[in-house]
PDB file of C-alpha atoms in Angstrom:
ATOM      1  CA  MET A   1      90.723 127.839 137.855  1.00 37.00           C
ATOM      2  CA  ARG A   2      88.965 131.039 135.271  1.00 33.00           C
ATOM      3  CA  ILE A   3      87.124 130.899 132.051  1.00 36.00           C
ATOM      4  CA  GLY A   4      87.730 133.955 130.532  1.00 35.00           C
ATOM      5  CA  GLY A   5      87.427 136.099 126.783  1.00 30.00           C
ATOM      6  CA  THR A   6      84.232 133.185 126.444  1.00 26.00           C
ATOM      7  CA  LEU A   7      81.798 134.611 123.834  1.00 25.00           C
ATOM      8  CA  ARG A   8      79.114 132.852 125.016  1.00 23.00           C
ATOM      9  CA  TYR A   9      77.971 129.204 126.573  1.00 21.00           C
ATOM     10  CA  ARG A  10      74.515 126.712 125.659  1.00 23.00           C
ATOM     11  CA  ASP A  11      74.767 124.335 127.316  1.00 26.00           C
ATOM     12  CA  THR A  12      72.505 122.960 123.805  1.00 25.00           C
ATOM     13  CA  LEU A  13      74.956 122.173 120.477  1.00 26.00           C
ATOM     14  CA  LYS A  14      73.071 121.974 117.014  1.00 25.00           C
ATOM     15  CA  LEU A  15      76.184 121.027 114.419  1.00 31.00           C
ATOM     16  CA  SER A  16      74.988 119.847 110.590  1.00 27.00           C
ATOM     17  CA  THR A  17      78.972 119.866 110.041  1.00 30.00           C
ATOM     18  CA  ALA A  18      80.887 117.155 109.010  1.00 29.00           C
ATOM     19  CA  ALA A  19      82.693 117.595 112.651  1.00 36.00           C
ATOM     20  CA  SER A  20      79.193 116.543 114.137  1.00 34.00           C
ATOM     21  CA  VAL A  21      78.613 113.491 111.668  1.00 35.00           C
ATOM     22  CA  LEU A  22      80.636 110.521 113.466  1.00 40.00           C
ATOM     23  CA  GLY A  23      77.704 108.548 112.757  1.00 37.00           C
ATOM     24  CA  ALA A  24      77.736 108.573 109.619  1.00 35.00           C
ATOM     25  CA  GLY A  25      81.127 108.128 109.274  1.00 37.00           C
ATOM     26  CA  LEU A  26      82.443 112.469 108.581  1.00 33.00           C
ATOM     27  CA  LEU A  27      84.580 113.267 110.154  1.00 42.00           C
ATOM     28  CA  LEU A  28      87.101 116.531 109.416  1.00 43.00           C
ATOM     29  CA  SER A  29      89.617 115.257 107.629  1.00 48.00           C
ATOM     30  CA  PRO A  30      93.136 114.939 109.025  1.00 54.00           C
ATOM     31  CA  SER A  31      95.952 115.312 106.898  1.00 55.00           C
ATOM     32  CA  PRO A  32      97.410 112.929 104.549  1.00 58.00           C
ATOM     33  CA  ALA A  33     100.749 111.278 105.357  1.00 59.00           C
ATOM     34  CA  HIS A  34     103.300 113.925 104.405  1.00 59.00           C
ATOM     35  CA  ALA A  35     106.472 110.942 102.706  1.00 55.00           C
ATOM     36  CA  ARG A  36     108.981 112.121 106.166  1.00 74.00           C
ATOM     37  CA  GLN A  37     107.284 111.968 109.027  1.00 89.00           C
ATOM     38  CA  ILE A  38     108.145 109.130 110.995  1.00 93.00           C
ATOM     39  CA  VAL A  39     106.996 105.411 110.840  1.00 97.00           C
ATOM     40  CA  PRO A  40     106.887 103.484 114.178  1.00 98.00           C
ATOM     41  CA  GLY A  41     108.909 100.135 113.418  1.00 97.00           C
ATOM     42  CA  ASN A  42     110.697 101.599 110.178  1.00 94.00           C
ATOM     43  CA  ILE A  43     113.182 103.686 111.397  1.00 94.00           C
ATOM     44  CA  ALA A  44     116.313 104.620 114.231  1.00 96.00           C
ATOM     45  CA  GLU A  45     114.390 106.942 115.969  1.00 96.00           C
ATOM     46  CA  CYS A  46     111.051 105.236 116.761  1.00 97.00           C
ATOM     47  CA  PRO A  47     111.519 101.665 117.591  1.00 98.00           C
ATOM     48  CA  ILE A  48     109.169  99.638 118.689  1.00 98.00           C
ATOM     49  CA  THR A  49     110.147  96.826 120.967  1.00 97.00           C
ATOM     50  CA  VAL A  50     107.747  94.783 123.873  1.00 98.00           C
ATOM     51  CA  ILE A  51     107.250  95.167 127.746  1.00 97.00           C
ATOM     52  CA  ASP A  52     105.189  92.885 129.809  1.00 96.00           C
ATOM     53  CA  GLY A  53     103.667  91.643 126.596  1.00 96.00           C
ATOM     54  CA  GLU A  54     103.128  94.336 124.115  1.00 97.00           C
ATOM     55  CA  LYS A  55     104.164  96.198 121.635  1.00 98.00           C
ATOM     56  CA  VAL A  56     105.154  99.562 122.536  1.00 98.00           C
ATOM     57  CA  ALA A  57     106.667 102.476 120.127  1.00 98.00           C
ATOM     58  CA  ILE A  58     109.229 104.446 122.040  1.00 98.00           C
ATOM     59  CA  CYS A  59     109.650 108.052 119.698  1.00 98.00           C
ATOM     60  CA  GLU A  60     112.471 110.663 120.758  1.00 98.00           C
ATOM     61  CA  GLY A  61     114.884 112.561 119.002  1.00 97.00           C
ATOM     62  CA  ASP A  62     115.003 113.642 115.314  1.00 96.00           C
ATOM     63  CA  LEU A  63     110.826 113.501 115.168  1.00 97.00           C
ATOM     64  CA  GLU A  64     110.044 117.250 113.887  1.00 97.00           C
ATOM     65  CA  ASP A  65     108.476 116.249 110.549  1.00 96.00           C
ATOM     66  CA  GLY A  66     106.052 114.559 112.679  1.00 97.00           C
ATOM     67  CA  ILE A  67     104.707 111.217 113.266  1.00 97.00           C
ATOM     68  CA  THR A  68     102.263 109.345 111.444  1.00 96.00           C
ATOM     69  CA  ALA A  69     100.439 104.709 111.859  1.00 97.00           C
ATOM     70  CA  GLY A  70      98.032 103.315 110.350  1.00 95.00           C
ATOM     71  CA  PRO A  71      96.513 100.263 109.140  1.00 94.00           C
ATOM     72  CA  GLY A  72      99.925  98.533 106.486  1.00 92.00           C
ATOM     73  CA  THR A  73     101.818 100.296 108.894  1.00 96.00           C
ATOM     74  CA  PRO A  74     104.072  98.463 112.036  1.00 97.00           C
ATOM     75  CA  ASP A  75     101.272  97.826 114.462  1.00 97.00           C
ATOM     76  CA  PHE A  76     101.768  98.908 118.167  1.00 98.00           C
ATOM     77  CA  LYS A  77      99.221  98.790 121.352  1.00 98.00           C
ATOM     78  CA  ARG A  78     101.411 102.301 122.891  1.00 98.00           C
ATOM     79  CA  ILE A  79     103.294 104.952 121.986  1.00 98.00           C
ATOM     80  CA  VAL A  80     105.371 107.159 123.695  1.00 98.00           C
ATOM     81  CA  ILE A  81     106.731 110.143 122.617  1.00 98.00           C
ATOM     82  CA  ARG A  82     109.837 111.494 124.564  1.00 98.00           C
ATOM     83  CA  ASN A  83     112.953 114.168 123.738  1.00 98.00           C
ATOM     84  CA  PRO A  84     112.421 114.974 120.644  1.00 98.00           C
ATOM     85  CA  ASP A  85     115.444 117.697 119.517  1.00 97.00           C
ATOM     86  CA  ALA A  86     113.570 120.379 118.572  1.00 98.00           C
ATOM     87  CA  PRO A  87     108.920 120.882 118.269  1.00 98.00           C
ATOM     88  CA  ILE A  88     107.527 118.362 116.167  1.00 98.00           C
ATOM     89  CA  ALA A  89     106.221 121.143 113.410  1.00 96.00           C
ATOM     90  CA  PRO A  90     105.870 118.938 110.073  1.00 95.00           C
ATOM     91  CA  PRO A  91     105.103 122.332 106.921  1.00 91.00           C
ATOM     92  CA  GLY A  92     101.458 121.730 105.999  1.00 93.00           C
ATOM     93  CA  TYR A  93     100.448 118.117 107.899  1.00 92.00           C
ATOM     94  CA  ALA A  94      99.758 116.565 110.800  1.00 95.00           C
ATOM     95  CA  GLY A  95     102.081 116.254 113.866  1.00 97.00           C
ATOM     96  CA  ILE A  96     100.727 113.515 115.894  1.00 97.00           C
ATOM     97  CA  GLU A  97      98.442 110.719 113.084  1.00 96.00           C
ATOM     98  CA  LEU A  98      97.657 106.742 114.196  1.00 97.00           C
ATOM     99  CA  VAL A  99      95.121 105.538 113.504  1.00 97.00           C
ATOM    100  CA  LYS A 100      94.308 101.997 114.202  1.00 97.00           C
ATOM    101  CA  ASN A 101      91.461  99.460 113.887  1.00 96.00           C
ATOM    102  CA  ASN A 102      92.144  95.404 115.673  1.00 97.00           C
ATOM    103  CA  GLY A 103      92.772  96.822 118.872  1.00 97.00           C
ATOM    104  CA  ASP A 104      93.336  99.762 121.835  1.00 98.00           C
ATOM    105  CA  LEU A 105      95.797 102.282 121.290  1.00 98.00           C
ATOM    106  CA  THR A 106      97.467 104.239 124.288  1.00 98.00           C
ATOM    107  CA  ILE A 107      99.313 106.920 123.669  1.00 98.00           C
ATOM    108  CA  ASP A 108     101.775 108.594 125.752  1.00 98.00           C
ATOM    109  CA  ILE A 109     102.899 111.820 125.097  1.00 98.00           C
ATOM    110  CA  GLU A 110     106.055 113.326 127.921  1.00 98.00           C
ATOM    111  CA  ASP A 111     106.599 117.185 129.240  1.00 97.00           C
ATOM    112  CA  GLY A 112     109.492 118.673 126.259  1.00 97.00           C
ATOM    113  CA  VAL A 113     107.797 118.224 123.811  1.00 98.00           C
ATOM    114  CA  ARG A 114     106.336 120.965 122.032  1.00 98.00           C
ATOM    115  CA  ILE A 115     103.471 120.290 118.451  1.00 98.00           C
ATOM    116  CA  ASN A 116     103.725 123.882 116.007  1.00 98.00           C
ATOM    117  CA  VAL A 117     101.550 122.999 112.585  1.00 97.00           C
ATOM    118  CA  PHE A 118      99.828 124.987 109.956  1.00 95.00           C
ATOM    119  CA  ASN A 119      97.116 124.069 107.522  1.00 93.00           C
ATOM    120  CA  ASP A 120      99.085 124.008 103.933  1.00 92.00           C
ATOM    121  CA  PRO A 121      95.151 124.995 101.932  1.00 88.00           C
ATOM    122  CA  ASN A 122      97.867 123.664  98.976  1.00 90.00           C
ATOM    123  CA  ILE A 123      97.980 120.833 100.506  1.00 89.00           C
ATOM    124  CA  ALA A 124      94.839 117.971 101.349  1.00 85.00           C
ATOM    125  CA  GLY A 125      92.933 117.820 105.385  1.00 84.00           C
ATOM    126  CA  ASP A 126      93.593 119.157 107.999  1.00 86.00           C
ATOM    127  CA  ALA A 127      96.673 120.743 109.975  1.00 93.00           C
ATOM    128  CA  PRO A 128      95.498 118.967 113.665  1.00 96.00           C
ATOM    129  CA  GLY A 129      98.429 119.182 116.339  1.00 97.00           C
ATOM    130  CA  ILE A 130      97.374 115.664 117.650  1.00 98.00           C
ATOM    131  CA  PHE A 131      94.899 113.600 115.215  1.00 97.00           C
ATOM    132  CA  ALA A 132      94.398 110.042 117.059  1.00 97.00           C
ATOM    133  CA  ILE A 133      91.457 107.761 116.664  1.00 97.00           C
ATOM    134  CA  THR A 134      90.501 104.646 116.774  1.00 97.00           C
ATOM    135  CA  GLN A 135      87.910 101.977 114.469  1.00 96.00           C
ATOM    136  CA  ASP A 136      85.390  98.947 114.946  1.00 96.00           C
ATOM    137  CA  GLY A 137      85.125  99.688 119.033  1.00 97.00           C
ATOM    138  CA  PHE A 138      87.750  99.887 120.768  1.00 98.00           C
ATOM    139  CA  ASP A 139      88.921 102.020 123.352  1.00 98.00           C
ATOM    140  CA  LEU A 140      91.693 105.223 122.366  1.00 98.00           C
ATOM    141  CA  SER A 141      93.678 106.536 125.438  1.00 98.00           C
ATOM    142  CA  LEU A 142      95.730 109.133 124.512  1.00 98.00           C
ATOM    143  CA  THR A 143      97.551 111.022 127.679  1.00 98.00           C
ATOM    144  CA  SER A 144      99.827 114.613 126.475  1.00 98.00           C
ATOM    145  CA  ALA A 145     101.705 116.687 128.257  1.00 98.00           C
ATOM    146  CA  ALA A 146     102.915 118.721 124.910  1.00 98.00           C
ATOM    147  CA  ASP A 147     102.408 122.911 124.417  1.00 98.00           C
ATOM    148  CA  ILE A 148     101.043 123.367 120.679  1.00 98.00           C
ATOM    149  CA  THR A 149     100.127 125.111 119.067  1.00 98.00           C
ATOM    150  CA  ALA A 150      97.893 124.779 115.709  1.00 98.00           C
ATOM    151  CA  ASP A 151      96.961 127.969 112.369  1.00 97.00           C
ATOM    152  CA  GLY A 152      94.781 126.761 110.844  1.00 95.00           C
ATOM    153  CA  ASN A 153      95.310 129.642 108.290  1.00 94.00           C
ATOM    154  CA  GLY A 154      92.317 130.422 106.999  1.00 92.00           C
ATOM    155  CA  GLY A 155      90.945 126.655 107.958  1.00 91.00           C
ATOM    156  CA  PHE A 156      89.706 124.022 110.923  1.00 92.00           C
ATOM    157  CA  ALA A 157      92.375 125.303 113.430  1.00 96.00           C
ATOM    158  CA  ARG A 158      92.810 121.110 116.416  1.00 96.00           C
ATOM    159  CA  GLY A 159      94.854 121.184 119.133  1.00 98.00           C
ATOM    160  CA  ILE A 160      93.634 117.302 119.857  1.00 98.00           C
ATOM    161  CA  GLU A 161      92.054 115.515 118.341  1.00 97.00           C
ATOM    162  CA  ALA A 162      90.363 112.084 119.505  1.00 98.00           C
ATOM    163  CA  VAL A 163      88.144 109.693 118.334  1.00 97.00           C
ATOM    164  CA  ALA A 164      87.281 106.576 118.858  1.00 97.00           C
ATOM    165  CA  GLU A 165      84.385 104.813 116.794  1.00 96.00           C
ATOM    166  CA  GLY A 166      82.203 102.378 116.732  1.00 95.00           C
ATOM    167  CA  GLY A 167      81.254 102.037 120.228  1.00 95.00           C
ATOM    168  CA  GLY A 168      84.489 102.443 121.739  1.00 97.00           C
ATOM    169  CA  VAL A 169      85.930 104.766 124.715  1.00 97.00           C
ATOM    170  CA  VAL A 170      87.973 107.537 124.644  1.00 98.00           C
ATOM    171  CA  ARG A 171      89.849 109.088 127.200  1.00 98.00           C
ATOM    172  CA  VAL A 172      91.828 112.234 126.518  1.00 98.00           C
ATOM    173  CA  SER A 173      94.154 113.480 129.952  1.00 98.00           C
ATOM    174  CA  ASN A 174      95.967 116.337 129.162  1.00 98.00           C
ATOM    175  CA  ASP A 175      98.974 118.952 131.277  1.00 98.00           C
ATOM    176  CA  GLY A 176      99.764 121.001 128.387  1.00 98.00           C
ATOM    177  CA  ASP A 177      99.417 124.557 127.060  1.00 98.00           C
ATOM    178  CA  ILE A 178      97.328 124.410 123.804  1.00 98.00           C
ATOM    179  CA  ILE A 179      96.486 127.043 121.528  1.00 98.00           C
ATOM    180  CA  ALA A 180      94.346 127.305 118.612  1.00 98.00           C
ATOM    181  CA  THR A 181      93.481 129.730 115.555  1.00 97.00           C
ATOM    182  CA  THR A 182      92.497 130.725 113.069  1.00 95.00           C
ATOM    183  CA  THR A 183      91.897 133.536 110.109  1.00 93.00           C
ATOM    184  CA  GLY A 184      88.923 131.341 109.520  1.00 90.00           C
ATOM    185  CA  ASP A 185      85.781 129.636 110.814  1.00 87.00           C
ATOM    186  CA  SER A 186      86.687 127.668 113.616  1.00 92.00           C
ATOM    187  CA  ALA A 187      88.863 126.461 115.997  1.00 96.00           C
ATOM    188  CA  THR A 188      88.662 123.942 119.359  1.00 97.00           C
ATOM    189  CA  ALA A 189      92.322 124.065 121.696  1.00 98.00           C
ATOM    190  CA  LEU A 190      90.480 120.346 122.749  1.00 98.00           C
ATOM    191  CA  GLN A 191      87.952 117.430 121.311  1.00 97.00           C
ATOM    192  CA  ALA A 192      86.671 114.677 120.880  1.00 97.00           C
ATOM    193  CA  GLU A 193      83.983 111.654 119.456  1.00 96.00           C
ATOM    194  CA  ALA A 194      82.699 109.125 120.449  1.00 95.00           C
ATOM    195  CA  ASP A 195      79.082 106.758 119.441  1.00 93.00           C
ATOM    196  CA  LEU A 196      77.715 103.255 119.491  1.00 91.00           C
ATOM    197  CA  GLY A 197      76.881 104.006 122.932  1.00 90.00           C
ATOM    198  CA  GLY A 198      80.720 104.232 123.786  1.00 93.00           C
ATOM    199  CA  GLY A 199      81.096 107.896 125.636  1.00 95.00           C
ATOM    200  CA  ILE A 200      83.984 110.468 126.205  1.00 97.00           C
ATOM    201  CA  GLY A 201      85.513 110.990 129.120  1.00 98.00           C
ATOM    202  CA  ILE A 202      88.204 114.231 128.954  1.00 98.00           C
ATOM    203  CA  ASN A 203      90.344 115.548 131.401  1.00 98.00           C
ATOM    204  CA  ASN A 204      92.543 118.571 130.983  1.00 98.00           C
ATOM    205  CA  SER A 205      94.334 120.914 133.449  1.00 98.00           C
ATOM    206  CA  GLY A 206      96.363 122.853 131.053  1.00 98.00           C
ATOM    207  CA  VAL A 207      96.150 126.771 129.332  1.00 98.00           C
ATOM    208  CA  LEU A 208      93.189 126.580 126.130  1.00 98.00           C
ATOM    209  CA  ARG A 209      93.462 129.340 123.535  1.00 98.00           C
ATOM    210  CA  ALA A 210      90.777 128.901 120.602  1.00 97.00           C
ATOM    211  CA  GLU A 211      90.333 131.926 118.626  1.00 96.00           C
ATOM    212  CA  SER A 212      88.528 132.389 115.196  1.00 94.00           C
ATOM    213  CA  ASN A 213      89.194 135.145 113.209  1.00 89.00           C
ATOM    214  CA  GLY A 214      87.204 134.630 110.317  1.00 85.00           C
ATOM    215  CA  SER A 215      84.143 137.247 109.300  1.00 87.00           C
ATOM    216  CA  GLY A 216      80.088 135.866 108.862  1.00 88.00           C
ATOM    217  CA  GLU A 217      78.540 133.548 110.370  1.00 86.00           C
ATOM    218  CA  ARG A 218      80.603 130.206 111.525  1.00 88.00           C
ATOM    219  CA  GLU A 219      79.623 127.047 110.523  1.00 83.00           C
ATOM    220  CA  ALA A 220      81.844 124.780 113.304  1.00 88.00           C
ATOM    221  CA  VAL A 221      82.217 125.312 117.135  1.00 92.00           C
ATOM    222  CA  THR A 222      85.724 127.847 118.325  1.00 94.00           C
ATOM    223  CA  ALA A 223      85.468 126.070 121.042  1.00 96.00           C
ATOM    224  CA  GLY A 224      88.069 125.432 124.829  1.00 97.00           C
ATOM    225  CA  ILE A 225      86.768 122.249 124.752  1.00 98.00           C
ATOM    226  CA  LEU A 226      84.184 119.991 122.682  1.00 96.00           C
ATOM    227  CA  GLY A 227      83.150 116.432 123.584  1.00 95.00           C
ATOM    228  CA  LEU A 228      80.300 115.108 121.467  1.00 93.00           C
ATOM    229  CA  GLY A 229      79.327 111.955 121.625  1.00 92.00           C
ATOM    230  CA  PHE A 230      76.232 110.252 118.870  1.00 89.00           C
ATOM    231  CA  ARG A 231      74.155 107.787 119.116  1.00 87.00           C
ATOM    232  CA  GLY A 232      74.142 106.436 122.403  1.00 88.00           C
ATOM    233  CA  ALA A 233      77.324 107.377 123.303  1.00 92.00           C
ATOM    234  CA  ASN A 234      77.968 109.838 126.806  1.00 92.00           C
ATOM    235  CA  VAL A 235      80.293 112.792 127.865  1.00 95.00           C
ATOM    236  CA  SER A 236      82.500 113.569 130.366  1.00 96.00           C
ATOM    237  CA  ILE A 237      84.267 116.923 131.001  1.00 97.00           C
ATOM    238  CA  ILE A 238      86.153 117.919 134.360  1.00 98.00           C
ATOM    239  CA  ASN A 239      88.391 121.159 134.275  1.00 98.00           C
ATOM    240  CA  ASN A 240      91.135 121.906 135.340  1.00 97.00           C
ATOM    241  CA  GLY A 241      92.304 124.752 133.271  1.00 97.00           C
ATOM    242  CA  ASP A 242      92.308 128.217 132.559  1.00 98.00           C
ATOM    243  CA  ILE A 243      90.393 128.458 128.626  1.00 98.00           C
ATOM    244  CA  PHE A 244      90.123 131.298 126.794  1.00 97.00           C
ATOM    245  CA  VAL A 245      87.721 132.079 123.431  1.00 96.00           C
ATOM    246  CA  THR A 246      87.798 135.043 120.779  1.00 94.00           C
ATOM    247  CA  THR A 247      85.988 135.739 118.493  1.00 92.00           C
ATOM    248  CA  SER A 248      86.315 138.504 115.636  1.00 89.00           C
ATOM    249  CA  PRO A 249      83.243 140.720 116.111  1.00 90.00           C
ATOM    250  CA  ASP A 250      82.722 140.976 112.411  1.00 88.00           C
ATOM    251  CA  GLN A 251      81.431 136.704 113.383  1.00 87.00           C
ATOM    252  CA  PHE A 252      78.248 135.478 114.540  1.00 84.00           C
ATOM    253  CA  ASP A 253      75.975 132.592 115.105  1.00 83.00           C
ATOM    254  CA  THR A 254      72.471 132.092 114.639  1.00 81.00           C
ATOM    255  CA  ASP A 255      71.790 128.132 114.468  1.00 77.00           C
ATOM    256  CA  PHE A 256      73.944 127.121 117.374  1.00 71.00           C
ATOM    257  CA  ASN A 257      76.234 125.973 114.739  1.00 77.00           C
ATOM    258  CA  GLY A 258      79.353 128.009 114.505  1.00 83.00           C
ATOM    259  CA  VAL A 259      78.882 128.424 119.113  1.00 88.00           C
ATOM    260  CA  ALA A 260      81.846 129.658 120.700  1.00 91.00           C
ATOM    261  CA  GLY A 261      82.009 128.240 123.764  1.00 93.00           C
ATOM    262  CA  ALA A 262      84.930 127.732 126.633  1.00 96.00           C
ATOM    263  CA  ILE A 263      83.377 124.180 127.120  1.00 96.00           C
ATOM    264  CA  VAL A 264      80.719 122.832 125.030  1.00 93.00           C
ATOM    265  CA  GLY A 265      79.537 118.967 125.349  1.00 91.00           C
ATOM    266  CA  LYS A 266      76.981 117.646 123.129  1.00 83.00           C
ATOM    267  CA  ALA A 267      74.718 114.610 123.176  1.00 78.00           C
ATOM    268  CA  PHE A 268      73.526 113.393 120.158  1.00 74.00           C
ATOM    269  CA  MET A 269      70.506 111.105 121.520  1.00 64.00           C
ATOM    270  CA  ASP A 270      69.073 110.068 117.621  1.00 61.00           C
ATOM    271  CA  SER A 271      69.611 106.064 119.571  1.00 58.00           C
ATOM    272  CA  GLY A 272      69.825 104.489 123.246  1.00 61.00           C
ATOM    273  CA  ALA A 273      70.044 107.105 126.246  1.00 57.00           C
ATOM    274  CA  SER A 274      73.385 108.872 126.346  1.00 69.00           C
ATOM    275  CA  GLY A 275      74.304 112.220 128.528  1.00 87.00           C
ATOM    276  CA  VAL A 276      76.213 115.172 129.621  1.00 92.00           C
ATOM    277  CA  THR A 277      78.486 115.670 132.748  1.00 93.00           C
ATOM    278  CA  ILE A 278      80.782 118.779 132.905  1.00 93.00           C
ATOM    279  CA  VAL A 279      82.221 119.521 135.455  1.00 95.00           C
ATOM    280  CA  ASN A 280      84.242 123.066 135.574  1.00 93.00           C
ATOM    281  CA  ASP A 281      87.834 123.540 139.055  1.00 85.00           C
TER     282      ASP A 281
END
């Protein structure tokens, strides 16, 4: 394992940006659903079937316009994304965007999937490669072998963001290679958040690259891996992959808000006991 190109690493982090205040319900907002994005259960490329008593969405084939699901769309407990005909590349929108508030959610993205996204400043919200969130204390499990390129295009660049809100546990296992780059303030290749006594478990073996090329003081984190625990949520990060983080020589950080690091973990101990464990092999 090798960590290269890192501007600096700090084991403490103060964040005042929207990305930091999960407990207050403020997140880097995902993009609004694109009219052409696939909704599991509503299209032949992504049917929902019952396997071992659980509703499973299986998406394959023509997935280029992206995948979106949330409250009000057909329900499932697990989704499998595999065998796309072409890269998942919706113009200016999230590649995969899933929100669930009535149960646990498992996401399996198989080898051979490629996601290419870019942020369009004319479209509200960000355009992450993968954005997934469970609410009301339910757990989220995300396993991905996808190769992801996320271009923030002057805005936030995020390869994967996974969130368990309301006391749930989020687990992310990544084997794919992720590039997150922007001409703006902040880029994170792999990011997870939890609160209210929940937990975060991140295990990475892919090659991660995060690059921010703005100017002036950074207001948000640039990192290969970012784990944020709020209100008693613990953070555990295990990394076996190469991580490269670069920032523009015209950027700087004086107050920890815009820290740049290969692996950044923070537990905000505003309520209850929290902790951060990082194992870098």
